[in-house]
Every structure is written in structure tokens, then in C-alpha cells.
mmCIF file of C-alpha atoms and ligand atoms in Angstrom:
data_model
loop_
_atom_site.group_PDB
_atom_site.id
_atom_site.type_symbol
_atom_site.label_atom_id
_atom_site.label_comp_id
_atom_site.label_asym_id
_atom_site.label_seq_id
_atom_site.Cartn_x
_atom_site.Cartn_y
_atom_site.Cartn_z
ATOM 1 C CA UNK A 1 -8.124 11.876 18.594
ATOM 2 C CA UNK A 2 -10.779 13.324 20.945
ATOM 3 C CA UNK A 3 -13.782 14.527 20.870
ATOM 4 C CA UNK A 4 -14.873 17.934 22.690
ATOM 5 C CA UNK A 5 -17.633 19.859 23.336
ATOM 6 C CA UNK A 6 -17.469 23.805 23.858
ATOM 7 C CA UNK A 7 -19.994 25.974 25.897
ATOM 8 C CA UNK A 8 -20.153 29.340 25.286
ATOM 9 C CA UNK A 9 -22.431 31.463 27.731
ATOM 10 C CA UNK A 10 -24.103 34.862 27.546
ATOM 11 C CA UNK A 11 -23.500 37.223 30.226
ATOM 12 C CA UNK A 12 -25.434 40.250 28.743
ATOM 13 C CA UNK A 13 -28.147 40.777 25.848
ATOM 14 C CA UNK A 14 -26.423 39.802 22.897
ATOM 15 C CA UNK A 15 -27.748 38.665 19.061
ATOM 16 C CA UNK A 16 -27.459 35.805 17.243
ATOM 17 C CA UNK A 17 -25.438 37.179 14.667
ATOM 18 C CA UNK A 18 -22.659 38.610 17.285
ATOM 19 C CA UNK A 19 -22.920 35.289 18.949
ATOM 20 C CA UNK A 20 -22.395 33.326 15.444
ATOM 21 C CA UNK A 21 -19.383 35.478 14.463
ATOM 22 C CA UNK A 22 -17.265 35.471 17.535
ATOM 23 C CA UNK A 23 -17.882 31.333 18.035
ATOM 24 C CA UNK A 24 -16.962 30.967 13.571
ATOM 25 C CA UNK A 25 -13.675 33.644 14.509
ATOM 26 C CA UNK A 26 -12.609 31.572 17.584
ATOM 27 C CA UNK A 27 -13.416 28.335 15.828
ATOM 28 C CA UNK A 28 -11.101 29.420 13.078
ATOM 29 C CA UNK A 29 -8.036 30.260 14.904
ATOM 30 C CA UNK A 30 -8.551 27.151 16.546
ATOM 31 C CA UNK A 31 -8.384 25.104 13.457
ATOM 32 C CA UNK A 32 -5.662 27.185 12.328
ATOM 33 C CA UNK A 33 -3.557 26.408 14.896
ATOM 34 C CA UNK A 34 -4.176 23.136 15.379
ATOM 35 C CA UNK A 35 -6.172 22.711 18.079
ATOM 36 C CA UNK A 36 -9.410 21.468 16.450
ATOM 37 C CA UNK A 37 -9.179 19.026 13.121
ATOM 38 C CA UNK A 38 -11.607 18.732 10.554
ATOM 39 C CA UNK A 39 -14.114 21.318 8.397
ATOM 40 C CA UNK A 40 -16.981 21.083 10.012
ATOM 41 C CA UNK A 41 -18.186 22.113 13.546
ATOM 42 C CA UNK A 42 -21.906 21.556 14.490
ATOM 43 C CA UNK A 43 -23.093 24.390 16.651
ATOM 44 C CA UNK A 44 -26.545 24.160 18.505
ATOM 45 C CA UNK A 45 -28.590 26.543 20.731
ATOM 46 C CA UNK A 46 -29.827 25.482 23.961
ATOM 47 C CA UNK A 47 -31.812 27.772 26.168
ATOM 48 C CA UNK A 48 -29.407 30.406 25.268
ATOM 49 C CA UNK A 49 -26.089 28.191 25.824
ATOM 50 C CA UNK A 50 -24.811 27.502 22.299
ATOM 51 C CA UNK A 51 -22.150 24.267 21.994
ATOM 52 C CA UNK A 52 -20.084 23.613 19.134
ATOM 53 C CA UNK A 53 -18.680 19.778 18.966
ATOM 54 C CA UNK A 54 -15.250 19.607 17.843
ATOM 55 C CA UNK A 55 -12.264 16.695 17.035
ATOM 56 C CA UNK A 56 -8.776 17.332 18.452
ATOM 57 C CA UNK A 57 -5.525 15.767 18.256
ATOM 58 C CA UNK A 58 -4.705 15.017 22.018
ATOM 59 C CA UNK A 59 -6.710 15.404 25.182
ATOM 60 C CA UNK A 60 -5.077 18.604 26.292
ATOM 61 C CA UNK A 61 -4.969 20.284 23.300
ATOM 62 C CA UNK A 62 -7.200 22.877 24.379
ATOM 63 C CA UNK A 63 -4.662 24.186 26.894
ATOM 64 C CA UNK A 64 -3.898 27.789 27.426
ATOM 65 C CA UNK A 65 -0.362 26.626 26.962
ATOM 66 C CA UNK A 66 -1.353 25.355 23.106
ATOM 67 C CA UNK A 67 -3.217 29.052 22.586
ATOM 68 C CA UNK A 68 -1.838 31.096 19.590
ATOM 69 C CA UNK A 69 -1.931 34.825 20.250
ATOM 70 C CA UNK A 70 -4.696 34.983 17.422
ATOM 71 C CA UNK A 71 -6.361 32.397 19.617
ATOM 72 C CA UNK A 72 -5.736 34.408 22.890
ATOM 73 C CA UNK A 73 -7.233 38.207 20.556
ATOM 74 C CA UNK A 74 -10.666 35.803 19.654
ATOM 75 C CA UNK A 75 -10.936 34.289 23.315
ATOM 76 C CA UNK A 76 -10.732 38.125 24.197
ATOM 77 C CA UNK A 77 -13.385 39.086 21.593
ATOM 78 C CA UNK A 78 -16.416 36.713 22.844
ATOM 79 C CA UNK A 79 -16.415 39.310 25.622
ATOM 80 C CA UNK A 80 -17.497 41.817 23.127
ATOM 81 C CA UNK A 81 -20.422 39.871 21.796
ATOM 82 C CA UNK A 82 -21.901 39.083 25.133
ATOM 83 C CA UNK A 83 -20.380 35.530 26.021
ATOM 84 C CA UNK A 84 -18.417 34.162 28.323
ATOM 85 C CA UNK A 85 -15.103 32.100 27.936
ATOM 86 C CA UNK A 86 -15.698 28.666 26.803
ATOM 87 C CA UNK A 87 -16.780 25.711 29.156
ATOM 88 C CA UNK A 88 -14.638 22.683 27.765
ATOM 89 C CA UNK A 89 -15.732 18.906 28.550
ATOM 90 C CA UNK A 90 -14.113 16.069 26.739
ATOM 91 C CA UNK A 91 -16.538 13.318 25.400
ATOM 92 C CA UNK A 92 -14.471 10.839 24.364
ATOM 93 C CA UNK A 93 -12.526 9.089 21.556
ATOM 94 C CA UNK A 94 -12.782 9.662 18.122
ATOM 95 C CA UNK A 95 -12.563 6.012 16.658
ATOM 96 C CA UNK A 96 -12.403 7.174 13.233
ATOM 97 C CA UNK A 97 -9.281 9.296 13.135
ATOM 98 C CA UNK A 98 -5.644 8.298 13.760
ATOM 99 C CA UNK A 99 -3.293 8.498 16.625
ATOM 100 C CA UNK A 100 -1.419 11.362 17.904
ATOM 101 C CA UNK A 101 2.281 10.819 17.166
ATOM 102 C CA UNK A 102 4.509 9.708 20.548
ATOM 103 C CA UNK A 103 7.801 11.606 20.058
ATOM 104 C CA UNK A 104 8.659 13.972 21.914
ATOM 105 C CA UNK A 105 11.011 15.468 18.859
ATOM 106 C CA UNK A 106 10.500 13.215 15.522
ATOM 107 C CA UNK A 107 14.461 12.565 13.831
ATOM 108 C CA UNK A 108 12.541 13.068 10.634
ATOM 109 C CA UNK A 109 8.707 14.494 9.456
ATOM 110 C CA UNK A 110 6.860 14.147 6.268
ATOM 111 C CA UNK A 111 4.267 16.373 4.837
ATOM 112 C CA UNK A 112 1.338 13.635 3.854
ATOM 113 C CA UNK A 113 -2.114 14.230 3.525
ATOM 114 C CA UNK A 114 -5.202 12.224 1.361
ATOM 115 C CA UNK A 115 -8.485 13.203 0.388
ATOM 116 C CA UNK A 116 -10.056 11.453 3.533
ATOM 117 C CA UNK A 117 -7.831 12.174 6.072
ATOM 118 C CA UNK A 118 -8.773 15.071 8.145
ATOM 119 C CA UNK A 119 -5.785 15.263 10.946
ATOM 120 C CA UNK A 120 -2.813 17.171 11.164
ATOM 121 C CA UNK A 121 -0.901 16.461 6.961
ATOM 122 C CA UNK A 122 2.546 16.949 9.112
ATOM 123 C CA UNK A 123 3.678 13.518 10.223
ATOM 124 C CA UNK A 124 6.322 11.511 11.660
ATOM 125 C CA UNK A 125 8.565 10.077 9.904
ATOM 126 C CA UNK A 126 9.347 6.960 12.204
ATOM 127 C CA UNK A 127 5.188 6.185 12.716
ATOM 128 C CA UNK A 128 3.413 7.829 10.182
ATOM 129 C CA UNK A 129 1.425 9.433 13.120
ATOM 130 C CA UNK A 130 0.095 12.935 12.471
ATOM 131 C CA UNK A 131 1.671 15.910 14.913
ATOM 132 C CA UNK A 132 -0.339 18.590 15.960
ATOM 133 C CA UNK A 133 0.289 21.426 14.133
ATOM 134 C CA UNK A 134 0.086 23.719 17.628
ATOM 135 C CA UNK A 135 3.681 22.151 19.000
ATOM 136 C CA UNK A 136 5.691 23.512 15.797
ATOM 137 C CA UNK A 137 7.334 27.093 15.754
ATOM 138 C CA UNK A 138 4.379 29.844 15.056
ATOM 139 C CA UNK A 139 4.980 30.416 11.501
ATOM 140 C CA UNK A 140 5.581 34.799 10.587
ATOM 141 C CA UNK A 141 1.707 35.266 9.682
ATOM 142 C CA UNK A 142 0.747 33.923 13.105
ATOM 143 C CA UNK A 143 -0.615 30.121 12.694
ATOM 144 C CA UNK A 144 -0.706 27.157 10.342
ATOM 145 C CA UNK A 145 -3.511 28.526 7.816
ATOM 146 C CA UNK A 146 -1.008 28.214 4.955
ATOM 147 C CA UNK A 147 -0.535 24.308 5.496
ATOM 148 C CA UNK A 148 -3.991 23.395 6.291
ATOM 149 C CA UNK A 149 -4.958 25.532 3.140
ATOM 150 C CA UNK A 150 -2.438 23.536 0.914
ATOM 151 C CA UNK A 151 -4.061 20.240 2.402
ATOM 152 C CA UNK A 152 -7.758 21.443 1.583
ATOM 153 C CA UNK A 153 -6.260 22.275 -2.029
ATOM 154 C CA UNK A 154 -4.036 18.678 -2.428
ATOM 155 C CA UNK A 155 -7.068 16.527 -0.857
ATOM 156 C CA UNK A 156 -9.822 18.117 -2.931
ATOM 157 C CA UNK A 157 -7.238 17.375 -6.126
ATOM 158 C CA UNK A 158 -7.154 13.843 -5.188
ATOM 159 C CA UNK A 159 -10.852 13.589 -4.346
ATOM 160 C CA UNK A 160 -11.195 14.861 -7.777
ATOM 161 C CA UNK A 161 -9.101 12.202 -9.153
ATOM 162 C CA UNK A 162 -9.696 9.445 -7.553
ATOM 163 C CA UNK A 163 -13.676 9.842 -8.381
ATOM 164 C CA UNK A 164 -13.901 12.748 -10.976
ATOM 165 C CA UNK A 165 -14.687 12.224 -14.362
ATOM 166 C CA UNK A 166 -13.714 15.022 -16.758
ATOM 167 C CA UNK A 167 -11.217 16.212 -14.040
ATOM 168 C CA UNK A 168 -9.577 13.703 -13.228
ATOM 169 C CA UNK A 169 -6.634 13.614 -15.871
ATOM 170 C CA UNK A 170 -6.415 17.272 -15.047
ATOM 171 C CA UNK A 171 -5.942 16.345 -11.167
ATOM 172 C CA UNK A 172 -3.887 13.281 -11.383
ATOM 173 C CA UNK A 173 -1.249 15.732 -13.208
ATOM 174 C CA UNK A 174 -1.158 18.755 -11.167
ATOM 175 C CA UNK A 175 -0.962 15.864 -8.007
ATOM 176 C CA UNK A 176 2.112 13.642 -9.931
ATOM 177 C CA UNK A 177 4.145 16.668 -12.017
ATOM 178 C CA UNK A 178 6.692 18.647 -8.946
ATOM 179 C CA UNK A 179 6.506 22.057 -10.818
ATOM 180 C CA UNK A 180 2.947 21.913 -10.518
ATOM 181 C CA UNK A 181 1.841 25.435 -8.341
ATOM 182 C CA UNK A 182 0.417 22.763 -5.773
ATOM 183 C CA UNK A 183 3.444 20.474 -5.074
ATOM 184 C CA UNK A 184 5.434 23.779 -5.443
ATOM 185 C CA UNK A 185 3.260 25.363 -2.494
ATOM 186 C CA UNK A 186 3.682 22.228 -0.804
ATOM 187 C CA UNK A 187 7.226 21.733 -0.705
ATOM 188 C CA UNK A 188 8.045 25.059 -0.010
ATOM 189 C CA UNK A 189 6.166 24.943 2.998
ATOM 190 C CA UNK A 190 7.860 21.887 3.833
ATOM 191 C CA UNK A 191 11.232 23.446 3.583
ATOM 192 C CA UNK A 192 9.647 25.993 5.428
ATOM 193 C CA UNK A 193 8.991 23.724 8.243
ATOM 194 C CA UNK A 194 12.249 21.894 8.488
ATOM 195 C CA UNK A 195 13.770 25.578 8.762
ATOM 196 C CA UNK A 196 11.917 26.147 11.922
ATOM 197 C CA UNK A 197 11.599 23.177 13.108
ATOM 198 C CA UNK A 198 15.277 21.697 12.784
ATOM 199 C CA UNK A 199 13.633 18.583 11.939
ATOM 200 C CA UNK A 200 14.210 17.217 8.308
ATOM 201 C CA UNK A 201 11.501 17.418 6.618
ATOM 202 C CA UNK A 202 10.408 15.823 3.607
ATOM 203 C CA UNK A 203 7.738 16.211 0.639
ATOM 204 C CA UNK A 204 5.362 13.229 -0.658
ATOM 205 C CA UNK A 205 5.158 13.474 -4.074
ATOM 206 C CA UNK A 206 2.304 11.352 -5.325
ATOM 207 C CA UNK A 207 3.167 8.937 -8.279
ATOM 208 C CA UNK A 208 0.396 7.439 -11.024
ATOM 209 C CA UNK A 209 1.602 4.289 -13.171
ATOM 210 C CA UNK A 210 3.159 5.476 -16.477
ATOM 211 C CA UNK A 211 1.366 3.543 -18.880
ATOM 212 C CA UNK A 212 3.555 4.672 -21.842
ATOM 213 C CA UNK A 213 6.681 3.201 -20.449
ATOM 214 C CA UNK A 214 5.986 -0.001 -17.804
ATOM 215 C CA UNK A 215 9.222 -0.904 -17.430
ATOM 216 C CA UNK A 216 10.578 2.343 -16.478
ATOM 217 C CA UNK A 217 8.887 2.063 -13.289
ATOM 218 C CA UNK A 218 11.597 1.022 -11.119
ATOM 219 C CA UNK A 219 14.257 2.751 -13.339
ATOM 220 C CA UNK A 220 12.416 6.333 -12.288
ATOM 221 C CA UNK A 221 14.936 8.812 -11.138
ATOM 222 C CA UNK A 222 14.228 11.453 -8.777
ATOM 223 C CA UNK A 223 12.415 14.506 -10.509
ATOM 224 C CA UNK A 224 14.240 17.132 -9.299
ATOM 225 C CA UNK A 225 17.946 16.521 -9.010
ATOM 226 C CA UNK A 226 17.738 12.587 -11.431
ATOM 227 C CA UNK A 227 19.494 10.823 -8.590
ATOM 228 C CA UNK A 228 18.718 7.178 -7.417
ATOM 229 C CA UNK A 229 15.931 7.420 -5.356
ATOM 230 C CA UNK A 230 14.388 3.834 -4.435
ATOM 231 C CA UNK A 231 14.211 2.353 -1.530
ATOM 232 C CA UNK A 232 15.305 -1.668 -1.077
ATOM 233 C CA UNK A 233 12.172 -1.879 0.781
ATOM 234 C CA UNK A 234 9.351 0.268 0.983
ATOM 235 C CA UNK A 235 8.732 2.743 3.912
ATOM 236 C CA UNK A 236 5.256 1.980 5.981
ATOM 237 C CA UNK A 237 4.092 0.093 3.099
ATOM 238 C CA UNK A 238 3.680 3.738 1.269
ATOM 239 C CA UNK A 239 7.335 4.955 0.333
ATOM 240 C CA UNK A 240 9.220 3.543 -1.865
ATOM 241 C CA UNK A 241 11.458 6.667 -3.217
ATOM 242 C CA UNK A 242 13.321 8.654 -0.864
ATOM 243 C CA UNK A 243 15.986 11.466 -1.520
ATOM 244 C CA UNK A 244 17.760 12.834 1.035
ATOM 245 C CA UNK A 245 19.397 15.945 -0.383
ATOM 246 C CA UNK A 246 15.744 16.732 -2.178
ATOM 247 C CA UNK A 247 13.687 15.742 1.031
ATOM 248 C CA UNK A 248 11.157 14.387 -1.106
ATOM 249 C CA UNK A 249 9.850 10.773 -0.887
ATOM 250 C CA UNK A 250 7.359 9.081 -3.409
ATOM 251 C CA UNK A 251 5.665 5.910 -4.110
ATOM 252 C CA UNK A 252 5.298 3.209 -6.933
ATOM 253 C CA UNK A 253 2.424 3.013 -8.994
ATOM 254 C CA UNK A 254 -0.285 0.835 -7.068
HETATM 255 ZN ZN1 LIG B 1 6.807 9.380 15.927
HETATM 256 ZN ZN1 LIG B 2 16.707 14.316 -5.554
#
């Protein structure tokens, strides 16, 4: 991942608050379509140049090409609130995230997020390496807001119970139980995916030790059609369930 830096310039007499809301709209669609990772985008005023510092998944993913008409309507709006198109300078590498993946056109994809990770929750199959959400099909409603919304909702739940206290039963089952309105989001929108993608695309369904039956553990069918599911051995050291005709892979307790 790289970090970025974006200068946005006035041309005429503006405000603050026209200035604030064009940057937040254009900073959204960016986010939304992958361009920019992450929540959080610091935005300072310099002698009337104002630079927000942002993560992103590649160092070109800024490119017009990558643009999302949404992101081509904002880039249009800053006009409108006195500024100028953004200045873009690349400040390096972002130590802390992981690695774009490689291929060129993954033979399989997993949706896979946790509560610290911050990239793209689509990854390869073959590496584990997040894609960039901006080099998949541009879903009917325009860009990815639906995914990255799911990932806010699933990483938040396992925030909750990894380190919650009166949630966290609450969490671990709507993260574990496949009818839950989360994993349902999810793996529709992994179907979803595969659809437009062409690219098979499967669901992680996270799995909690059943204390009430231990030796069940590797006896577990799959939850949705009961088939055999396990893997001889496990799958980047996370999967160790994987059906096919489901496309949903899953783990054993840790
Ligand atoms: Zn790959
Ligand atoms: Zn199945």
C-alpha cells in the first residue's frame, strides 16, 4: 500500500464549509470505489491549500483510468466550491498494510475481512492478497459502498467480540450462525461478485470452538447444504473447510 497526499487549491473566494464538503464528497467516492483504504483522512489548512493524507492499494490507483463516474461528478463539483482539481504526490509505503494482489485475473477470490484490517475484504484466493475494489465490474448503484459497508458492520462485530464484554456472546453468534442478516448480506454480495466478475467467489464464514460437543469439531458438516467440507490440509494456515458448490470456506476453532 501507498501513501498519498492530495492538494486541493482555491481559485476564487470560497468558505470553509464549501471547501470541507466538496473534499468529505470526493473523499467518499474515493473510498467507495476503492481508490483510498481506511476511515480516516487527516485534512489540514495551509495558507489556503488544504491536503488530505490518504492510504491506497497500488501506486497508480489514483488514475483517471481507476475514476468511477461518481468519482468523475465530485472531481467536477470542487469547481463549484472554489477549488481546483487535486495535486497528487505519492509519499511512500505504507509498512503497516498488506500487499496488493499480483494476478492479473485471480482463478478464485474470497470475501475476508477482520476487525484490524483496513484494505480491500475481496481477496485472492491463491495469495490471500487483497484486490482493489476499483478493477471489479461497477456494481448497479455505481461503486463498492455496499461491500465496504458490510466490512465496517462484520469488523466492528468482531472487534466487539474479540474485546467486548456484555456483547460479545451476542457478536460471536451473529459472526459464526450463516442465517445471521450479516453473513446473509455478506454472502449475497459475494455471489454478487462472482456474477460479475466470472471469478468464483467464495464466503468466510467465521467458526468459534463448540464447547458443548469437542469432538464434533472435525465431524462439522457444511451449514448450508451438510456436505463434507474439510480440507486435508488447511488453506494459508486460515481455511480449513471449503465447499465448492456453497462457495463458502471456514476455519477450525483456534
Ligand atoms: Zn493472487
Ligand atoms: Zn455446502
Amino acid at each position: 500500500m501507498f501513501t498519498a497526499e492530495l492538494t486541493f487549491e482555491c481559485y476564487q473566494d470560497t468558505t470553509i464549509d464549501a471547501v470541507d464538503g466538496a473534499i468529505t464528497q470526493l473523499i467518499d467516492a474515493l473510498r467507495y470505489n476503492g481508490q483510498i483504504l481506511g476511515r480516516e483522512f487527516p485534512t489540514s489548512i495551509d495558507d489556503g491549500v488544504f491536503i488530505t493524507r490518504v492510504v491506497c492499494p497500488e501506486e497508480e490507483s489514483l488514475h483517471p483510468n481507476h475514476h468511477s463516474s461518481i468519482v468523475e461528478k465530485r472531481l467536477q463539483a470542487l469547481s463549484k466550491a472554489g477549488l481546483l482539481a487535486p495535486k497528487i504526490r505519492l509519499t511512500g509505503m505504507d509498512l503497516h498494510s498488506d500487499n496488493t494482489d499480483p494476478c492479473q485475473q485471480p482463478e478464485w477470490q474470497v470475501l475476508y475481512t477482520h476487525y484490524l484490517s483496513t484494505c480491500s475484504p475481496l481477496r485472492c484466493g491463491e495469495h490471500l492478497a487483497p484486490i482493489p475494489l476499483y478493477k471489479l465490474p461497477t456494481p448497479a448503484i455505481g461503486d463498492h459502498q455496499d461491500l465496504l459497508r458490510w466490512q465496517v458492520d462484520w469488523s466492528s462485530t468482531d472487534e466487539l467480540q474479540m474485546h467486548g464484554t456484555t456483547l460479545k456472546q451476542a457478536c460471536s453468534e451473529v459472526l459464526t450462525d450463516i442465517s445471521s442478516p450479516l453473513n446473509h448480506t455478506g454472502w449475497q454480495l459475494a455471489k454478487d461478485i462472482e456474477q460479475q466478475s466470472k471469478v468464483p467467489t467464495y464466503y468466510y464464514l467465521y467458526h468459534l470452538a463448540d464447547t458443548t460437543e469437542p469432538s464434533a469439531k472435525t465431524a462439522r458438516p457444511c451449514p448450508s447444504c451438510g456436505g463434507t467440507w474439510q480440507l486435508e490440509s488447511p488453506l494459508h494456515g486460515i481455511f480449513d473447510f471449503k465447499c465448492e458448490p456453497c462457495r463458502l470456506v471456514s476455519n477450525l476453532p483456534w
